[in-house]
Amino acid sequence: MIDDVAQKLANIKTKAVAEFFSLQNDAEIEKWRVKYLGRKGALSALFEEIGKFRTEERQYLGKAANELKKELEEKLRAASDRTKSHGKGEESFDETAPGIPVPRGTKHPLTQFTDRICAVFTSMGFEIVEDREVEKVEYNFDKLNMPDNHPARDMWDTFYIKSQIPPANGMFHEVVLRTHTSPVQLRAMETRKPPVRLVVPGRCYRHDATDASHETGFYQLEGLVIDKGVSVANMIYVLDSVLKRLFGNFVKIRIRPSFFPFVEPGHEIDMSCMICEQKGCSVCSKTGWLEMMGSGMVHPVVLNNMGVDSELYTGFAFGMGIDRLMMLYYGVDDIRLSYSGDLRFLKQF
Ligand code: DAH
């Protein structure tokens, strides 16, 4: 049967190659040669069997057997070169032979872009701080000046983790997947005293319907600066410099009033669209401006919750969506690609 011979051929190949790797010296190499390539070796026997087939089958099997013979002969040559180059024929390791390449991955575009932003901030004297993703409601909302039932909590609808043991106040739902990196402002200030300059990159979660610009998990970068005499002017200078360093010197920023419970006044920072240079395109919805981040002067209530004397110190804070900035930077048009694990996407970075 043709299949039997093909199977035998495959078996010889597997065994010969496996044994080849363990050959240590000339004697072993010779034994291996006789066993597979010798006059009474495995391949000769196979050729004899192949000779009994019809022409077409013989041609097919003969070709495969000849290829294997060539391969084994090449191995034999390599093995004797190997031992010869070592002189004694005892050692059979060729340290000059090229190794098996180990495929290298690359950093995810989000990680690469986070590194870029962090490098800009560290060059300006900021510290990088990270903290937990599963956060107490107290830090995610209450201490950020959003007491229970505050309507602003609706802006950050999230995943509540129900504790198994009823807490003392009888309320479940005291732990959430953090909706923003802002709670880390409070966490960081538990172990620090002003002056501080810090940024917090990290993953956040929201109960959002998924589309090209929304995901239930995404990345933010929070910033916090507290010192004596810090003003909105300082904030504008820092954020303008950062955006220029990230996107180019030609970009401009625009500040609009906005509301966030943890700042007063609160702002929304826009950047001139660097794609159309304000001529109007689909990315900026023909407005010439792109929303980049929320910001503001840290609310005195929040400063007090941090144990910072709000009479003595002032500060500014900001929060940007890393995904959106990364997408603008690289020209990615769907946030879901980032989390798809699709190598066709990832290999481009
Ligand atoms: N935490 C806000 C959000 O997730 C972003 C933000 C706005 C952060 C203003 C701030 C800030 O620190 O001052 O939408």
Coordinates of C-alpha atoms and ligand atoms in Angstrom, one line a residue:
M1 CA 0.0 0.0 0.0
I2 CA 1.3 3.4 -0.9
D3 CA 0.1 4.8 2.4
D4 CA 2.1 2.3 4.4
V5 CA 5.3 3.3 2.6
A6 CA 4.5 7.0 3.0
Q7 CA 4.0 6.4 6.7
K8 CA 7.3 4.5 6.9
L9 CA 9.1 7.4 5.2
A10 CA 7.7 9.9 7.7
N11 CA 8.7 7.6 10.6
I12 CA 12.2 7.3 9.4
K13 CA 12.4 11.1 9.0
T14 CA 11.2 11.8 12.5
K15 CA 13.5 9.2 14.1
A16 CA 16.5 10.1 12.1
V17 CA 16.2 13.8 12.9
A18 CA 15.5 13.2 16.6
E19 CA 18.5 10.9 16.9
F20 CA 20.7 13.3 14.9
F21 CA 20.4 16.0 17.6
S22 CA 21.9 13.6 20.2
L23 CA 24.9 12.5 18.2
Q24 CA 28.0 13.3 20.3
N25 CA 31.1 12.0 18.4
D26 CA 32.3 10.4 15.2
A27 CA 31.5 6.9 16.2
E28 CA 27.9 7.8 16.9
I29 CA 27.6 9.7 13.6
E30 CA 28.9 6.6 11.8
K31 CA 26.4 4.4 13.5
W32 CA 23.7 6.8 12.5
R33 CA 24.9 6.9 8.9
V34 CA 24.9 3.1 8.7
K35 CA 21.4 2.8 10.3
Y36 CA 19.7 5.3 7.9
L37 CA 21.9 5.8 4.8
G38 CA 24.0 2.5 4.8
R39 CA 23.7 -0.2 2.1
K40 CA 21.5 -2.2 4.4
G41 CA 20.0 0.9 6.1
A42 CA 16.4 2.0 6.5
L43 CA 16.4 4.1 3.3
S44 CA 17.8 1.3 1.1
A45 CA 15.1 -1.0 2.4
L46 CA 12.5 1.6 1.6
F47 CA 13.8 2.1 -1.9
E48 CA 13.6 -1.6 -2.5
E49 CA 9.9 -1.6 -1.5
I50 CA 9.2 1.5 -3.6
G51 CA 10.7 -0.4 -6.6
K52 CA 7.8 -2.8 -6.5
F53 CA 5.1 -0.1 -7.2
R54 CA 3.6 0.9 -10.5
T55 CA 5.4 3.7 -12.4
E56 CA 3.3 6.7 -11.2
E57 CA 3.4 5.6 -7.5
R58 CA 7.0 4.7 -7.8
Q59 CA 7.8 8.2 -9.1
Y60 CA 5.8 9.9 -6.3
L61 CA 7.3 7.8 -3.5
G62 CA 10.8 7.8 -5.1
K63 CA 10.8 11.6 -5.2
A64 CA 9.9 11.8 -1.5
A65 CA 12.4 9.2 -0.5
N66 CA 15.1 11.0 -2.5
E67 CA 14.3 14.2 -0.8
L68 CA 14.7 12.6 2.6
K69 CA 17.9 11.0 1.5
K70 CA 19.3 14.4 0.5
E71 CA 18.2 15.9 3.8
L72 CA 19.9 13.2 5.8
E73 CA 23.1 13.4 3.8
E74 CA 23.2 17.1 4.4
K75 CA 22.8 16.5 8.1
L76 CA 25.6 14.0 8.0
R77 CA 27.9 16.5 6.3
A78 CA 26.9 19.2 8.9
A79 CA 27.6 16.7 11.7
S80 CA 31.0 15.7 10.5
D81 CA 31.9 19.4 9.8
R82 CA 30.8 20.1 13.3
T83 CA 33.0 17.5 14.9
K84 CA 36.0 18.3 12.6
S85 CA 35.9 21.9 13.5
H86 CA 36.3 20.8 17.1
G87 CA 39.3 18.7 16.2
K88 CA 38.9 15.9 18.6
G89 CA 35.5 14.8 17.5
E90 CA 34.3 14.6 21.1
E91 CA 32.4 17.8 21.4
S92 CA 29.6 18.3 18.9
F93 CA 28.4 21.8 19.7
D94 CA 29.0 24.5 17.2
E95 CA 28.8 27.8 19.0
T96 CA 29.1 29.7 15.7
A97 CA 25.9 28.1 14.2
P98 CA 23.1 30.6 14.0
G99 CA 20.5 30.1 16.8
I100 CA 16.8 29.6 16.5
P101 CA 15.4 33.1 16.3
V102 CA 12.9 33.9 19.1
P103 CA 10.1 36.0 17.7
R104 CA 9.9 39.3 19.5
G105 CA 6.6 41.1 20.3
T106 CA 6.2 44.8 20.5
K107 CA 4.4 47.0 23.0
H108 CA 0.7 47.6 22.5
P109 CA 0.0 51.0 20.9
L110 CA -1.7 52.1 24.0
T111 CA 1.3 51.2 26.1
Q112 CA 3.6 52.9 23.7
F113 CA 1.5 56.1 23.8
T114 CA 1.2 56.0 27.6
D115 CA 5.0 55.8 27.8
R116 CA 5.2 58.8 25.5
I117 CA 2.8 60.9 27.6
C118 CA 4.6 59.8 30.8
A119 CA 8.0 60.7 29.4
V120 CA 6.7 64.2 28.6
F121 CA 5.4 64.6 32.2
T122 CA 8.5 63.2 33.9
S123 CA 10.6 65.6 31.9
M124 CA 8.6 68.3 33.5
G125 CA 9.2 67.0 37.0
F126 CA 6.0 65.0 37.5
E127 CA 5.9 61.7 39.4
I128 CA 4.1 58.6 38.0
V129 CA 1.7 57.0 40.4
E130 CA -0.5 53.9 39.9
D131 CA -3.2 52.5 42.1
R132 CA -6.1 50.0 42.3
E133 CA -8.7 49.5 39.6
V134 CA -11.3 48.1 42.0
E135 CA -12.1 51.1 44.2
K136 CA -14.3 52.0 47.1
V137 CA -17.3 54.2 46.2
E138 CA -16.0 56.5 48.9
Y139 CA -12.9 57.4 46.8
N140 CA -14.5 57.1 43.4
F141 CA -17.4 59.4 44.3
D142 CA -17.8 60.7 47.9
K143 CA -14.4 62.1 48.6
L144 CA -14.4 63.7 45.1
N145 CA -17.3 65.9 46.3
M146 CA -20.0 63.6 44.9
P147 CA -22.1 62.5 47.9
D148 CA -24.5 59.6 47.6
N149 CA -27.5 60.5 45.3
H150 CA -25.6 63.3 43.7
P151 CA -26.8 63.5 40.1
A152 CA -23.3 63.9 38.8
R153 CA -22.7 60.2 39.6
D154 CA -24.9 59.5 36.6
M155 CA -22.1 60.7 34.3
W156 CA -20.0 57.8 35.6
D157 CA -22.4 54.8 35.4
T158 CA -20.3 51.8 36.3
F159 CA -20.0 48.2 37.4
Y160 CA -20.8 47.9 41.1
I161 CA -19.3 44.9 42.9
K162 CA -21.7 43.7 45.5
S163 CA -19.9 42.8 48.7
Q164 CA -20.9 39.4 50.1
I165 CA -21.1 40.6 53.7
P166 CA -23.5 43.4 54.4
P167 CA -21.5 46.4 55.5
A168 CA -22.3 48.1 58.9
N169 CA -24.5 50.8 57.3
G170 CA -26.6 48.1 55.7
M171 CA -25.8 49.3 52.1
F172 CA -24.4 46.9 49.6
H173 CA -22.6 48.3 46.5
E174 CA -19.6 49.9 48.2
V175 CA -17.0 48.8 45.7
V176 CA -16.8 49.7 42.0
L177 CA -14.6 49.2 39.0
R178 CA -13.2 52.8 39.1
T179 CA -14.9 55.1 36.5
H180 CA -11.9 57.4 36.3
T181 CA -8.4 57.8 37.6
S182 CA -9.4 60.8 39.8
P183 CA -9.7 58.7 43.0
V184 CA -5.9 58.2 42.9
Q185 CA -5.6 62.0 43.6
L186 CA -6.9 61.1 47.1
R187 CA -5.0 57.8 47.4
A188 CA -1.7 59.6 46.5
M189 CA -2.2 62.4 49.0
E190 CA -2.5 59.9 51.8
T191 CA 1.2 59.3 51.7
R192 CA 2.3 62.7 50.4
K193 CA 2.4 66.4 51.4
P194 CA 2.3 69.3 49.0
P195 CA 4.0 70.4 46.9
V196 CA 3.1 67.6 44.5
R197 CA 3.2 67.1 40.8
L198 CA 1.9 63.7 39.7
V199 CA 0.2 61.8 36.9
V200 CA -1.7 58.6 37.1
P201 CA -2.1 56.4 34.0
G202 CA -4.5 53.5 34.4
R203 CA -7.5 51.5 33.4
C204 CA -11.0 52.6 34.0
Y205 CA -14.4 51.1 33.5
R206 CA -17.9 52.4 32.6
H207 CA -21.2 50.8 31.9
D208 CA -21.2 52.2 28.3
A209 CA -22.7 50.8 25.1
T210 CA -19.7 49.8 23.0
D211 CA -19.2 51.6 19.6
A212 CA -16.3 53.0 17.6
S213 CA -15.4 55.5 20.4
H214 CA -16.7 53.8 23.5
E215 CA -15.5 50.8 25.4
T216 CA -16.4 49.4 28.8
G217 CA -12.8 49.4 29.7
F218 CA -10.4 52.2 28.6
Y219 CA -7.4 54.1 29.8
Q220 CA -7.1 57.6 31.4
L221 CA -4.3 59.7 32.6
E222 CA -5.0 61.9 35.7
G223 CA -2.9 64.8 36.7
L224 CA -2.5 66.7 40.0
V225 CA -0.4 69.7 41.0
I226 CA -0.7 71.2 44.4
D227 CA 1.5 74.0 45.7
K228 CA 1.3 77.5 47.2
G229 CA 0.0 80.0 44.7
V230 CA -0.9 77.6 41.9
S231 CA -3.3 79.2 39.4
V232 CA -5.2 78.6 36.2
A233 CA -2.4 80.3 34.4
N234 CA 0.0 77.5 35.5
M235 CA -2.5 74.9 34.4
I236 CA -2.8 76.5 30.9
Y237 CA 1.0 76.6 30.5
V238 CA 1.5 73.0 31.5
L239 CA -1.3 71.6 29.4
D240 CA -0.4 73.7 26.4
S241 CA 3.2 72.6 26.6
V242 CA 2.2 68.9 27.0
L243 CA -0.1 68.9 24.0
K244 CA 2.6 70.8 21.9
R245 CA 5.2 68.2 22.9
L246 CA 2.8 65.3 22.0
F247 CA 1.3 66.6 18.8
G248 CA 3.6 69.4 17.5
N249 CA 4.4 73.0 18.2
F250 CA 1.7 74.3 15.8
V251 CA -1.3 73.1 17.9
K252 CA -3.3 75.6 19.9
I253 CA -5.5 75.1 22.9
R254 CA -8.9 76.5 23.8
I255 CA -10.5 76.5 27.2
R256 CA -14.2 76.2 27.8
P257 CA -16.0 76.3 31.2
S258 CA -17.4 73.0 32.2
F259 CA -18.6 71.2 35.3
F260 CA -16.9 68.5 37.3
P261 CA -17.8 68.2 41.0
F262 CA -14.2 67.9 42.1
V263 CA -13.0 71.2 40.6
E264 CA -14.0 74.8 40.8
P265 CA -13.8 76.3 38.2
G266 CA -13.9 73.4 35.9
H267 CA -12.8 73.4 32.2
E268 CA -12.8 71.4 29.1
I269 CA -9.6 71.7 27.1
D270 CA -9.8 71.5 23.3
M271 CA -6.9 71.3 20.9
S272 CA -6.8 72.7 17.3
C273 CA -7.4 69.8 14.9
M274 CA -3.9 68.8 13.8
I275 CA -5.3 66.6 11.0
C276 CA -7.0 69.4 9.0
E277 CA -5.2 72.3 10.7
Q278 CA -8.6 73.8 11.4
K279 CA -9.9 73.7 7.9
G280 CA -12.6 71.2 9.1
C281 CA -12.6 67.5 8.6
S282 CA -14.5 64.4 9.7
V283 CA -12.3 63.8 12.8
C284 CA -13.1 67.3 14.3
S285 CA -16.7 67.2 12.9
K286 CA -15.8 70.3 10.8
T287 CA -15.3 72.4 14.0
G288 CA -11.5 72.7 13.8
W289 CA -11.3 71.7 17.5
L290 CA -10.8 68.4 19.3
E291 CA -11.9 67.7 22.9
M292 CA -8.8 66.6 24.7
M293 CA -9.5 66.6 28.5
G294 CA -11.3 67.8 31.5
S295 CA -9.5 70.0 34.0
G296 CA -9.9 72.6 36.7
M297 CA -8.8 74.0 40.0
V298 CA -9.0 71.4 42.8
H299 CA -12.2 72.0 44.8
P300 CA -11.5 73.1 48.4
V301 CA -13.7 70.3 49.7
V302 CA -11.5 67.8 47.8
L303 CA -8.3 69.5 49.1
N304 CA -9.7 69.2 52.7
N305 CA -10.5 65.5 52.1
M306 CA -6.9 65.1 51.1
G307 CA -5.8 66.6 54.4
V308 CA -4.5 69.7 52.5
D309 CA -5.1 73.1 54.0
S310 CA -7.2 74.8 51.3
E311 CA -6.4 78.3 52.8
L312 CA -2.7 77.7 52.2
Y313 CA -2.5 75.6 49.1
T314 CA -4.2 75.6 45.7
G315 CA -3.9 73.1 42.9
F316 CA -5.1 72.0 39.5
A317 CA -6.1 68.7 38.1
F318 CA -6.9 67.2 34.7
G319 CA -8.0 63.9 33.2
M320 CA -7.5 62.8 29.7
G321 CA -8.6 59.7 27.8
I322 CA -5.4 57.9 26.6
D323 CA -7.3 55.8 24.1
R324 CA -8.7 58.8 22.2
L325 CA -5.3 60.6 22.2
M326 CA -3.6 57.5 21.0
M327 CA -6.2 57.1 18.2
L328 CA -5.7 60.7 17.1
Y329 CA -1.9 60.3 17.2
Y330 CA -1.8 57.1 15.1
G331 CA -4.9 57.7 13.0
V332 CA -6.9 54.7 14.4
D333 CA -10.6 55.1 13.8
D334 CA -12.1 52.4 16.1
I335 CA -11.4 52.0 19.8
R336 CA -12.4 48.4 19.7
L337 CA -9.4 47.5 17.5
S338 CA -7.2 48.2 20.6
Y339 CA -8.8 45.5 22.6
S340 CA -9.4 43.0 19.8
G341 CA -6.0 41.2 20.1
D342 CA -6.0 41.2 16.3
L343 CA -2.3 40.8 15.2
R344 CA -3.0 42.5 11.8
F345 CA -3.7 45.6 13.8
L346 CA -1.0 45.2 16.5
K347 CA 1.8 44.4 14.1
Q348 CA 1.5 47.9 12.6
F349 CA 3.0 49.5 15.7
Ligands
DAH1 N1 -12.5 62.4 35.9 C1 -13.0 63.1 34.8 C2 -13.7 62.1 33.9 O1 -13.5 60.9 34.0 C3 -12.0 63.8 34.1 C4 -11.4 64.9 34.8 C5 -12.0 66.2 34.7 C6 -10.4 64.8 35.7 C7 -11.6 67.3 35.4 C8 -9.9 65.8 36.4 C9 -10.5 67.1 36.3 O2 -8.9 65.8 37.3 O3 -10.0 68.2 37.0 O4 -14.5 62.5 33.0

